[in-house]
Coordinates of C-alpha atoms in Angstrom, one line a residue:
M1 CA 0.0 0.0 0.0
R2 CA 1.5 3.4 -1.0
R3 CA 1.2 6.6 0.9
P4 CA -1.9 8.4 -0.3
A5 CA -1.0 11.5 -2.4
Y6 CA -3.2 13.8 -0.2
A7 CA -1.5 17.0 -1.5
E8 CA -2.2 16.0 -5.1
Q9 CA -5.9 15.5 -4.2
G10 CA -6.1 19.1 -2.9
W11 CA -6.2 18.2 0.8
H12 CA -5.2 20.7 3.5
F13 CA -2.5 19.9 5.9
S14 CA -2.4 21.6 9.3
R15 CA 1.1 22.5 10.4
M16 CA 2.6 25.2 12.5
S17 CA 6.2 24.2 12.7
V18 CA 8.8 25.0 10.0
Q19 CA 10.5 21.9 8.6
E20 CA 14.2 22.6 8.2
P21 CA 15.9 19.4 6.9
A22 CA 19.4 20.9 7.0
I23 CA 19.4 21.3 10.8
R24 CA 18.5 17.7 11.4
E25 CA 22.2 17.1 11.4
E26 CA 22.3 18.8 14.8
V27 CA 20.7 15.7 16.3
S28 CA 24.0 13.8 15.8
P29 CA 26.9 14.4 18.2
G30 CA 30.1 15.7 16.9
A31 CA 33.4 13.9 16.6
T32 CA 34.5 15.5 19.9
Q33 CA 31.7 13.7 21.8
L34 CA 33.0 10.2 21.5
Y35 CA 31.5 8.6 24.6
A36 CA 28.3 10.5 24.2
F37 CA 28.0 9.1 20.7
M38 CA 28.8 5.6 21.9
L39 CA 26.1 5.8 24.6
M40 CA 23.5 7.2 22.2
E41 CA 24.3 4.4 19.6
D42 CA 24.1 1.7 22.2
I43 CA 20.7 3.0 23.4
H44 CA 19.5 3.3 19.7
N45 CA 20.6 -0.3 18.9
G46 CA 19.5 -1.8 22.2
V47 CA 16.2 -0.1 23.0
L48 CA 14.5 -2.7 20.9
P49 CA 16.0 -6.0 19.8
Y50 CA 16.6 -6.7 16.2
G51 CA 15.3 -9.9 14.6
P52 CA 12.5 -11.4 12.6
R53 CA 9.4 -13.1 14.1
P54 CA 8.8 -15.1 16.1
L55 CA 12.0 -14.3 18.0
G56 CA 12.0 -10.5 17.4
P57 CA 9.5 -8.0 18.7
R58 CA 6.1 -7.7 16.9
A59 CA 4.0 -4.6 16.8
R60 CA 0.4 -5.1 17.7
I61 CA -2.6 -2.8 17.3
E62 CA -5.9 -2.9 19.0
P63 CA -8.4 -3.2 17.4
D64 CA -6.9 -5.4 14.8
D65 CA -7.6 -3.2 11.7
P66 CA -5.2 -3.5 8.8
E67 CA -6.3 -0.2 7.2
L68 CA -5.9 1.6 10.5
A69 CA -2.5 0.0 11.1
A70 CA -1.4 1.2 7.7
M71 CA -2.5 4.7 8.3
I72 CA -0.7 4.9 11.6
A73 CA 2.4 3.3 10.1
Q74 CA 2.5 6.0 7.4
A75 CA 2.0 8.7 10.1
I76 CA 5.0 7.7 12.2
S77 CA 7.4 6.3 9.5
T78 CA 10.2 8.6 8.2
K79 CA 10.7 6.2 5.3
G80 CA 7.2 6.1 3.9
S81 CA 6.4 2.6 5.2
D82 CA 2.8 1.5 5.6
R83 CA 3.8 -1.6 7.6
L84 CA 3.6 -1.2 11.3
Q85 CA 6.2 -4.0 11.9
F86 CA 8.8 -1.7 10.3
A87 CA 7.5 1.7 11.2
L88 CA 7.1 1.3 15.0
P89 CA 10.6 -0.1 15.7
E90 CA 12.1 2.6 13.4
F91 CA 10.1 5.3 15.3
I92 CA 11.2 3.9 18.7
R93 CA 14.9 3.8 17.8
Q94 CA 14.9 7.3 16.3
S95 CA 13.1 8.7 19.3
A96 CA 15.4 6.9 21.8
S97 CA 18.5 8.4 20.0
E98 CA 17.1 12.0 20.3
I99 CA 16.1 11.4 24.0
A100 CA 19.6 10.1 24.7
M101 CA 21.3 13.2 23.2
F102 CA 18.9 16.0 24.2
G103 CA 16.7 14.6 26.9
Q104 CA 13.6 14.8 24.7
A105 CA 12.2 14.0 21.3
V106 CA 9.5 16.3 19.9
R107 CA 6.8 15.7 17.3
E108 CA 4.0 17.9 16.0
I109 CA 0.7 16.1 15.0
G110 CA -0.3 17.4 11.6
Y111 CA -3.7 16.6 10.1
W112 CA -4.8 16.0 6.6
S113 CA -8.3 17.2 5.7
A114 CA -10.2 16.6 2.5
P115 CA -11.7 19.6 0.7
D116 CA -15.0 20.7 2.5
A117 CA -14.6 18.0 5.1
K118 CA -15.7 18.8 8.6
R119 CA -13.0 16.8 10.3
P120 CA -9.5 15.5 9.2
S121 CA -9.1 12.0 7.8
A122 CA -5.4 11.3 8.4
F123 CA -2.5 12.6 10.3
R124 CA 1.3 12.5 10.4
L125 CA 3.9 13.1 13.1
L126 CA 6.3 15.8 12.1
H127 CA 9.9 15.8 13.4
L128 CA 11.2 18.8 15.3
P129 CA 14.8 19.2 16.3
P130 CA 14.6 18.7 20.1
N131 CA 17.2 21.3 20.9
R132 CA 15.1 24.0 19.0
V133 CA 11.9 23.5 20.8
L134 CA 11.7 26.0 23.7
W135 CA 9.2 27.5 26.1
R136 CA 8.6 31.2 26.1
R137 CA 6.1 32.8 28.4
G138 CA 4.7 29.3 29.1
K139 CA 4.1 28.5 25.4
P140 CA 6.1 26.1 23.2
V141 CA 8.0 27.7 20.3
Q142 CA 10.4 26.6 17.6
R143 CA 13.6 28.5 17.3
L144 CA 14.5 28.9 13.6
S145 CA 17.9 28.9 11.9
D146 CA 19.4 32.2 10.9
K147 CA 18.6 31.6 7.2
T148 CA 15.0 30.6 7.8
A149 CA 14.5 33.4 10.4
A150 CA 15.8 36.0 7.9
S151 CA 13.4 34.8 5.1
L152 CA 10.4 34.7 7.4
G153 CA 11.2 37.8 9.4
S154 CA 10.9 36.0 12.7
R155 CA 13.2 34.0 15.0
Y156 CA 10.4 32.0 16.7
V157 CA 7.3 30.1 15.6
E158 CA 4.6 29.4 18.2
L159 CA 3.6 25.8 18.3
P160 CA 0.2 24.3 19.1
A161 CA 0.6 22.8 22.6
A162 CA -2.3 20.4 22.0
D163 CA -0.7 19.0 18.9
L164 CA 2.8 18.6 20.4
L165 CA 4.2 15.3 21.6
R166 CA 7.2 15.4 23.9
F167 CA 9.0 12.1 24.6
H168 CA 11.0 12.6 27.8
W169 CA 14.0 11.1 29.4
P170 CA 12.7 8.9 32.3
H171 CA 14.1 11.3 35.0
E172 CA 11.7 9.9 37.7
K173 CA 13.8 6.7 37.8
Y174 CA 17.2 7.8 36.5
G175 CA 17.7 11.4 37.5
G176 CA 18.2 14.4 35.2
H177 CA 19.4 13.8 31.7
S178 CA 21.9 16.7 31.8
D179 CA 23.4 15.3 35.0
I180 CA 24.6 12.3 33.0
M181 CA 25.2 13.6 29.5
Q182 CA 27.0 16.8 30.5
R183 CA 29.6 14.7 32.4
V184 CA 29.8 12.1 29.6
R185 CA 30.4 15.0 27.1
L186 CA 33.0 16.5 29.4
L187 CA 34.8 13.2 29.6
S188 CA 34.6 12.8 25.8
G189 CA 36.5 16.0 25.5
T190 CA 39.3 14.9 27.9
S191 CA 40.1 11.5 26.5
H192 CA 43.2 13.0 24.9
P193 CA 43.6 16.4 26.5
E194 CA 45.8 18.9 24.8
F195 CA 47.8 19.7 27.9
L196 CA 49.0 16.1 28.0
I197 CA 49.7 15.8 24.3
P198 CA 50.9 19.3 23.2
D199 CA 51.0 20.3 19.6
P200 CA 54.5 19.4 18.4
R201 CA 54.5 22.6 16.3
R202 CA 54.5 24.7 19.5
D203 CA 57.3 25.3 22.0
G204 CA 57.2 23.7 25.4
G205 CA 58.3 20.1 24.8
V206 CA 56.7 16.9 25.8
V207 CA 54.7 16.6 29.1
P208 CA 55.5 13.3 30.8
V209 CA 52.3 11.3 31.7
D210 CA 51.4 7.8 32.8
F211 CA 48.6 6.9 30.3
G212 CA 47.7 3.8 32.3
D213 CA 46.8 5.9 35.4
F214 CA 45.2 8.6 33.3
H215 CA 42.8 6.2 31.5
Q216 CA 42.1 4.3 34.7
T217 CA 40.9 7.6 36.2
L218 CA 39.1 8.5 33.1
Y219 CA 37.1 5.2 32.9
R220 CA 36.3 5.3 36.6
A221 CA 34.8 8.8 36.1
L222 CA 32.9 7.5 33.1
A223 CA 31.5 4.6 35.2
E224 CA 30.5 7.0 37.9
A225 CA 28.8 9.4 35.4
T226 CA 26.7 6.5 33.9
R227 CA 26.1 4.6 37.2
S228 CA 22.3 5.3 37.2
V229 CA 21.8 3.8 33.7
G230 CA 24.4 1.1 34.1
W231 CA 26.3 1.6 30.8
N232 CA 29.5 -0.4 30.6
A233 CA 31.0 1.7 27.9
R234 CA 31.5 -1.3 25.6
G235 CA 33.9 -2.9 28.0
L236 CA 36.1 0.1 28.6
I237 CA 35.5 0.0 32.3
S238 CA 35.5 -3.8 32.6
K239 CA 39.1 -4.0 33.8
H240 CA 38.2 -1.9 36.8
Q241 CA 35.3 -4.0 38.1
T242 CA 34.6 -7.7 38.8
D243 CA 32.6 -9.9 36.4
Y244 CA 29.7 -9.8 38.8
H245 CA 29.5 -6.0 38.8
H246 CA 30.0 -5.9 35.0
L247 CA 26.9 -8.1 34.6
Y248 CA 25.1 -6.2 37.4
R249 CA 25.6 -2.9 35.5
Q250 CA 24.6 -4.6 32.2
L251 CA 21.3 -5.7 33.6
R252 CA 20.8 -2.2 34.9
F253 CA 21.4 -0.9 31.4
E254 CA 18.9 -3.4 30.0
R255 CA 16.3 -2.2 32.5
F256 CA 16.9 1.4 31.5
K257 CA 16.3 0.6 27.8
I258 CA 13.1 -1.2 28.7
V259 CA 11.9 1.8 30.7
L260 CA 12.8 4.2 27.9
R261 CA 11.0 2.1 25.3
S262 CA 7.9 2.0 27.5
V263 CA 8.0 5.8 27.9
I264 CA 8.2 6.2 24.1
V265 CA 5.3 3.7 23.4
E266 CA 3.1 5.3 26.1
T267 CA 3.7 8.8 24.7
L268 CA 3.0 7.6 21.2
N269 CA -0.3 6.1 22.4
L270 CA -1.2 9.4 24.0
G271 CA -0.6 11.0 20.5
L272 CA -2.9 8.3 19.0
C273 CA -5.6 9.2 21.5
R274 CA -5.3 12.9 20.5
A275 CA -5.3 12.1 16.8
G276 CA -8.1 9.6 17.2
D277 CA -10.3 12.2 18.9
R278 CA -9.8 14.5 16.0
I279 CA -10.2 12.0 13.2
G280 CA -12.6 9.5 14.7
F281 CA -10.7 6.3 15.6
T282 CA -9.5 4.4 18.6
A283 CA -6.2 2.6 18.6
H284 CA -3.6 1.3 21.1
L285 CA -0.1 0.1 20.1
S286 CA 2.0 -2.5 22.0
L287 CA 4.9 -4.8 21.4
D288 CA 4.9 -8.6 21.7
G289 CA 8.2 -10.5 22.1
A290 CA 10.3 -7.6 23.5
P291 CA 12.1 -8.1 26.8
D292 CA 10.1 -6.8 29.8
E293 CA 10.8 -5.9 33.4
A294 CA 9.5 -9.2 34.6
E295 CA 12.3 -11.0 32.6
L296 CA 14.7 -8.4 34.0
D297 CA 13.6 -9.2 37.5
E298 CA 14.2 -12.9 36.8
A299 CA 17.7 -12.2 35.4
E300 CA 18.6 -10.2 38.5
R301 CA 17.4 -13.1 40.7
R302 CA 19.6 -15.5 38.7
L303 CA 22.6 -13.3 39.1
A304 CA 22.0 -13.1 42.9
E305 CA 21.9 -16.9 43.1
G306 CA 25.3 -17.2 41.5
K307 CA 24.4 -20.5 39.8
H308 CA 23.9 -19.4 36.2
T309 CA 26.2 -18.5 33.4
Y310 CA 26.5 -15.1 31.7
K311 CA 24.8 -16.6 28.6
E312 CA 21.9 -18.0 30.6
I313 CA 21.3 -14.7 32.4
M314 CA 21.5 -12.5 29.3
A315 CA 19.6 -14.9 27.0
P316 CA 16.2 -12.9 27.1
F317 CA 18.0 -9.8 25.9
W318 CA 19.8 -11.3 23.0
R319 CA 16.9 -12.4 20.9
I320 CA 17.9 -12.4 17.2

């Protein structure tokens, strides 16, 4: 099923935000944010296991309506897919990446309305760069780039609060996003500090340094910065902890990804409720076959028993 050509049919599309494709590059961290990029990538790849059915996760919609599922898939997909099995995982991973980097992901619900229709008939979630959505005088606004602001004559565009979806970092369980990511970014910038490795083109000579001690201190600081989410930094900190604590942190990271995925799906369902009220449908999305907190509880119980192998404990989270 192809995406309906609503615009070619003369339909009206409600939208207040300004789409600026060029600034979507701002969502990705720069080369100087190595550890921040690694953490974001691990969250993106791990928030939902990859794999085909029956081992991989399967999107489910209630009520089971193929046409409704196709409409929702088209609304949330950035690649034009009308298959929910592809569109929902894609949406979850993209949202998780933005939440990891900026503490939130933001979408505007835009509605398609046929000519002379009393209510819209379809919708779409429009991407907004999360670092450009601000609150001024209690109202959400989009801060535009210099080029766009000059052409429109305004720096800010007021956004419709009722049509805005904000996917948040789960701060209730894991603390503030900035508390973690600011420290991770700081450590990214000190992995090879200039004062230890001076530019050979400058005067001053070589500064003697014990890189073993330096990296040990660096990785300990990285472990402390990411303690609440349990990230093991792809094994960088493994030499500085026991196998038990490595696995303990890994399970904590798995729980964080489960909680983050749940927040994204719950917020998306809130958006479906809003869109459904406007268009006239009822729908609820869920995922079958994805690891849940009950399996995490069982894995932590097995770890505490000390009778199971690493592979046995981690098996529920390696479904491929």
